[in-house]
Short mmCIF file of C-alpha atoms in Angstrom, two decimals:
data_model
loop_
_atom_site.label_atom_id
_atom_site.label_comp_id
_atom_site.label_asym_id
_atom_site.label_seq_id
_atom_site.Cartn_x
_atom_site.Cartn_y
_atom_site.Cartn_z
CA UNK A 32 -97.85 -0.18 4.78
CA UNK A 33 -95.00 0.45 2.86
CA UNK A 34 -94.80 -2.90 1.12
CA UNK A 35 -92.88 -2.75 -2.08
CA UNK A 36 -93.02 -4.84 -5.31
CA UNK A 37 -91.52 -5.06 -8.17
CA UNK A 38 -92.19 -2.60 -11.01
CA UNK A 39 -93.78 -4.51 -13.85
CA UNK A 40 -91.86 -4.88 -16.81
CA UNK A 41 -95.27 -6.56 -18.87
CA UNK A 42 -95.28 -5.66 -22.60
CA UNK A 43 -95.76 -2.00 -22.57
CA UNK A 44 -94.99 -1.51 -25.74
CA UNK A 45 -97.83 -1.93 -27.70
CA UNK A 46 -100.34 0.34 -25.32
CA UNK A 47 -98.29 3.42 -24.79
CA UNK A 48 -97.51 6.84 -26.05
CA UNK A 49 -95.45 7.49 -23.16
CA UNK A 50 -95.39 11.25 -21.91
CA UNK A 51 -91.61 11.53 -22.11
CA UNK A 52 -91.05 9.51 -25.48
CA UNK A 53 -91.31 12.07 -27.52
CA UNK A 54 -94.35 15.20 -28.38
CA UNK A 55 -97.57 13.69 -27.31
CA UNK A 56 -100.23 14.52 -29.85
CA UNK A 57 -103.37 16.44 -27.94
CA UNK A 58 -105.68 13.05 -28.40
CA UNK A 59 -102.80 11.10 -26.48
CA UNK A 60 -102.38 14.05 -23.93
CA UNK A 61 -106.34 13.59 -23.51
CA UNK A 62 -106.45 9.95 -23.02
CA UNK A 63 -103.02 10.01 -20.56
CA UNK A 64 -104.53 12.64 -18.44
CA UNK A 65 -108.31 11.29 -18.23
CA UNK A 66 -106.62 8.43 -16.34
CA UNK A 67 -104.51 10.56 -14.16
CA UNK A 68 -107.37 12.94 -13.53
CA UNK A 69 -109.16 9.83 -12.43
CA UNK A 70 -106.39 9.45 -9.87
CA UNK A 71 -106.29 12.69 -8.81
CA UNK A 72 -108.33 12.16 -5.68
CA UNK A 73 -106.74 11.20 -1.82
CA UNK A 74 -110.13 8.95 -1.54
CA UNK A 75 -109.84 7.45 -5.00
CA UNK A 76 -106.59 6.42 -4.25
CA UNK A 77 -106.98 5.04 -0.91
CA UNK A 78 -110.11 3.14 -2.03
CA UNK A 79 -108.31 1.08 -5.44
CA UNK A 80 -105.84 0.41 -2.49
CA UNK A 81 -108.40 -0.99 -0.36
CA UNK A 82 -109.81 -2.91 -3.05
CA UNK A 83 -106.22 -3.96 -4.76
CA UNK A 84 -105.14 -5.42 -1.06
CA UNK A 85 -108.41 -7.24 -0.75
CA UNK A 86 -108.78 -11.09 -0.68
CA UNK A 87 -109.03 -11.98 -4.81
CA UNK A 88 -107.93 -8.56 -5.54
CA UNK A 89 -112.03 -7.59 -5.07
CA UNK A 90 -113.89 -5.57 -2.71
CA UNK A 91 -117.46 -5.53 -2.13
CA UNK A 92 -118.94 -1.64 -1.61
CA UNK A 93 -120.18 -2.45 1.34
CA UNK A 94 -116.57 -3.24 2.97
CA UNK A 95 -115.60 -0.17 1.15
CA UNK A 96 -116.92 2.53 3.23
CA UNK A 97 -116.15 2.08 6.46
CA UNK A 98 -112.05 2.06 5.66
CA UNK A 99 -112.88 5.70 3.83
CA UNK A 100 -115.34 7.23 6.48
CA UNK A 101 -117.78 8.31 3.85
CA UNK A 102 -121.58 7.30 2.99
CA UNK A 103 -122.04 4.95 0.29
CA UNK A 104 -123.58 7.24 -2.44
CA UNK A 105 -119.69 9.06 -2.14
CA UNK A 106 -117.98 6.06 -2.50
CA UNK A 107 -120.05 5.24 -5.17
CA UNK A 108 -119.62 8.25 -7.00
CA UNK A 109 -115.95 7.56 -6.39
CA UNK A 110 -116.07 4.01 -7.97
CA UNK A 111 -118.42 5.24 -10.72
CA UNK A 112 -114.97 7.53 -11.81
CA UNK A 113 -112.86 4.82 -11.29
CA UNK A 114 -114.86 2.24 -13.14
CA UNK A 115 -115.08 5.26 -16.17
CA UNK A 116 -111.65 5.42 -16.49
CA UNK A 117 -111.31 2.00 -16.67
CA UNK A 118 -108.92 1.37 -13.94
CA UNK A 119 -111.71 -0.87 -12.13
CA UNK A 120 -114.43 -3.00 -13.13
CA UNK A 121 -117.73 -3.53 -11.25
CA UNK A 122 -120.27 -6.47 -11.04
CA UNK A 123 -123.38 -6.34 -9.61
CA UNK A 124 -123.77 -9.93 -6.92
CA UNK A 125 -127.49 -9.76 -5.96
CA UNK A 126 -127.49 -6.75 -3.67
CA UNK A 127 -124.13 -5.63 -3.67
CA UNK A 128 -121.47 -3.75 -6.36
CA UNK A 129 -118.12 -5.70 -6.14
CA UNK A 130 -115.25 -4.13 -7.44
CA UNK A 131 -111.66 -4.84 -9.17
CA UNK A 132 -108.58 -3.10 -10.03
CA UNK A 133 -108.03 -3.48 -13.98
CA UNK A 134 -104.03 -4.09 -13.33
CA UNK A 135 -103.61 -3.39 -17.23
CA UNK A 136 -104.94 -0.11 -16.76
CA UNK A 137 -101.96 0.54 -13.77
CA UNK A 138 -99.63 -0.79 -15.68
CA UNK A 139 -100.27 1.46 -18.61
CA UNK A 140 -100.86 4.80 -16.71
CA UNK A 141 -97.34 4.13 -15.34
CA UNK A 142 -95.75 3.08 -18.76
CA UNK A 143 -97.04 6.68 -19.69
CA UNK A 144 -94.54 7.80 -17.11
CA UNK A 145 -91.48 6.21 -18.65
CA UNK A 146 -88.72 8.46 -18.94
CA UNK A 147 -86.41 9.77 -22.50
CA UNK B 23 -94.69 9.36 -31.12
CA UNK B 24 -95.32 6.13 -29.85
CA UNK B 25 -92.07 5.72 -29.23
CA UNK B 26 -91.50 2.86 -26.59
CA UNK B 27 -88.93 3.50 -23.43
CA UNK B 28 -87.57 0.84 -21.15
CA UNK B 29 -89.57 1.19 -17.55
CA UNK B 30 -87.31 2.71 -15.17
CA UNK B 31 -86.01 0.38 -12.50
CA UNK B 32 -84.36 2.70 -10.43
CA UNK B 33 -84.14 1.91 -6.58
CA UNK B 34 -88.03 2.55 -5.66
CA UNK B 35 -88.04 0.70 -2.29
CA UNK B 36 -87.17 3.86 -0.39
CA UNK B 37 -89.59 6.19 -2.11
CA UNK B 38 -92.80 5.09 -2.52
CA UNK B 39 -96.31 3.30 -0.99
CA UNK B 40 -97.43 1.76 -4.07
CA UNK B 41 -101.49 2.16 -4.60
CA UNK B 42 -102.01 -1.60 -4.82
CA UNK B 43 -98.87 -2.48 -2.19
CA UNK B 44 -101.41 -2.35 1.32
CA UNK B 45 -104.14 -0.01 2.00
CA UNK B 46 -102.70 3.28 2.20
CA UNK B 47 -102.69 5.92 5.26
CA UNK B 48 -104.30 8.95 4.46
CA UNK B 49 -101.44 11.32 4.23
CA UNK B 50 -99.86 8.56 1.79
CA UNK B 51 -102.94 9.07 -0.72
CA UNK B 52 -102.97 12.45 0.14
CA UNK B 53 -99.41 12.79 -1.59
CA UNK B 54 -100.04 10.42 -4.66
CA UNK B 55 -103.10 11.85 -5.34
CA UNK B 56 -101.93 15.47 -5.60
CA UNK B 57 -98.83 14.54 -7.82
CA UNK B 58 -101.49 12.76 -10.33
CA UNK B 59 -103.88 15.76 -9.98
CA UNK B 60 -101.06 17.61 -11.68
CA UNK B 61 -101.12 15.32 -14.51
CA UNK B 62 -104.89 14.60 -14.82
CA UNK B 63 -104.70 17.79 -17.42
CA UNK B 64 -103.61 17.10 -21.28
CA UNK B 65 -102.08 20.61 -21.11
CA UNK B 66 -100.06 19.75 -18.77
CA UNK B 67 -99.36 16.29 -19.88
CA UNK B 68 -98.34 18.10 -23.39
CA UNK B 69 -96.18 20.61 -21.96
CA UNK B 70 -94.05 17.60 -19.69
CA UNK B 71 -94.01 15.52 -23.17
CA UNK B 72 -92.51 18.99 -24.76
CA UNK B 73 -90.04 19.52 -22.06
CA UNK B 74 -88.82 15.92 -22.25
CA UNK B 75 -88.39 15.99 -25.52
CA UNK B 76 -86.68 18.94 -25.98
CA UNK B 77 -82.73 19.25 -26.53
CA UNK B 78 -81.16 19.04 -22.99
CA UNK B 79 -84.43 17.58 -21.53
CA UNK B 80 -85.51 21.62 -20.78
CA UNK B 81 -87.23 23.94 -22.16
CA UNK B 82 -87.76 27.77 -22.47
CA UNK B 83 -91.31 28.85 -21.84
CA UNK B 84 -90.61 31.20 -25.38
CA UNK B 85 -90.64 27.60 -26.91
CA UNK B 86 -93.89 26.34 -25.04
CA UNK B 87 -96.89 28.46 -26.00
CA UNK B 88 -96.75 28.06 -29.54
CA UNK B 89 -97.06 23.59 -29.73
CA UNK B 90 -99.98 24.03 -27.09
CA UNK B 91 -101.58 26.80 -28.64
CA UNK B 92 -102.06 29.19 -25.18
CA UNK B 93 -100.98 31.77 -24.39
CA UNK B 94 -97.79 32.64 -21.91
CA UNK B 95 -99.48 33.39 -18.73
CA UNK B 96 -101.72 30.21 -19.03
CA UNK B 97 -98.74 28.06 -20.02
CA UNK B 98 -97.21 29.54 -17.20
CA UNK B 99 -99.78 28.89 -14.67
CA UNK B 100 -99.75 25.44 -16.07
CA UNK B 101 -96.22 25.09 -15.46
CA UNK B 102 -96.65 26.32 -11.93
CA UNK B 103 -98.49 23.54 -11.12
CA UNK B 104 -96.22 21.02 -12.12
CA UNK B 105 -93.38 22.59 -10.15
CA UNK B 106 -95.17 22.56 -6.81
CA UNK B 107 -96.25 18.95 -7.45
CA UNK B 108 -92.50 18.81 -8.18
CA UNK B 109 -92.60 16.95 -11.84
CA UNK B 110 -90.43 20.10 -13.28
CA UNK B 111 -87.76 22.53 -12.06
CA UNK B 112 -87.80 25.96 -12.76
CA UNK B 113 -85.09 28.42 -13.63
CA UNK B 114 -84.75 32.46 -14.44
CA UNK B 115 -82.05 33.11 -17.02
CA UNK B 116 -82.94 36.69 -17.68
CA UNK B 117 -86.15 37.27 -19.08
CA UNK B 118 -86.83 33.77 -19.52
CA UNK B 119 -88.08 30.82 -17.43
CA UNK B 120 -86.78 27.29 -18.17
CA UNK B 121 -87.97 24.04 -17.48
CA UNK B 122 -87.24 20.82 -16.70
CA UNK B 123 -88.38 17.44 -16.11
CA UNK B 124 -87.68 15.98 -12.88
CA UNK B 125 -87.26 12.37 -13.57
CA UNK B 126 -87.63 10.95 -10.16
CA UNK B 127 -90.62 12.56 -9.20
CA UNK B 128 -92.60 10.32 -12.85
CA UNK B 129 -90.29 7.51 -11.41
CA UNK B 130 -92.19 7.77 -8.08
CA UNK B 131 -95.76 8.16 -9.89
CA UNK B 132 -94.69 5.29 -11.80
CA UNK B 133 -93.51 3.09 -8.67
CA UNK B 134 -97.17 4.24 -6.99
CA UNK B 135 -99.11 2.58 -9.68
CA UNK B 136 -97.06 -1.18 -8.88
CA UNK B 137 -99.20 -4.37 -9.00
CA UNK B 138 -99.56 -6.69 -6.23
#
């Protein structure tokens, strides 16, 4: 599964302090590592996979946690850190959470990356 | 400090199972996940920024307690953690430890954050 795509080159410019550009001040350290913190997790990261290789780039809960092994109240508490740090978005369909990878929010943790 | 860097483009085919490429093995979010543990702290986040900003791209520890306001043994624990997630390199010139940023490894967190 190790598909490979080409790194986004979107207009970073505007949304990023990036962690090599120069002294980050402690607010931008804050906000930079929330997001990383976020991904910080084996399950968190296998799960905005799951969801990110989904049909329509969404995943319903329910297909979620099967793929992860783990009860639903887990994944949800997974999702519920995911959807906090903004790097998925959630809408309740009747009975079911369905969930979808904020691309932005990708694209800026890895603009924080950028390298001097 | 919002200064703005072009993304890297280096060769990341060889290196890296982007989150949103496929679902992702275990051991493969296992990996990702631990390098962005390291950087889900704004310490840490600070102290990289510091490095790669400094003259040379490295750093002294001497030179990194007094921007993040700890002391040395907590900077150095900090900076402990980024070496054995591999984001810096560490080496003894007499009494000091210095530091420095290892480019490919944000490269690689970058390349794991691609968009399908």
């Amino acid at each position: 599964m190790a598909t490979t795509l080409p790194l986004l080159t979107t207009d970073s410019a505007a949304c990023c302090s990036p962690v090599t550009g120069g002294v980050l001040e402690p607010h931008e350290a804050e906000r930079i590592a929330r997001t990383f913190k976020a991904l910080g997790d084996p399950t968190r990261v296998r799960l905005l996979s799951l969801i990110a290789a989904s049909d329509g780039g969404e995943a319903c809960i329910c297909d979620l946690t099967d793929p992860v092994g783990l009860s639903q109240p887990t994944v949800s508490h997974h999702m519920k850190l995911l959807a906090d740090a903004g790097l998925v978005t959630r809408e309740q369909r009747g009975k079911w959470a369905y969930y979808a990878v904020v691309e932005e929010a990708l694209t800026n943790a890895a603009a924080a990356l950028r390298i001097a």
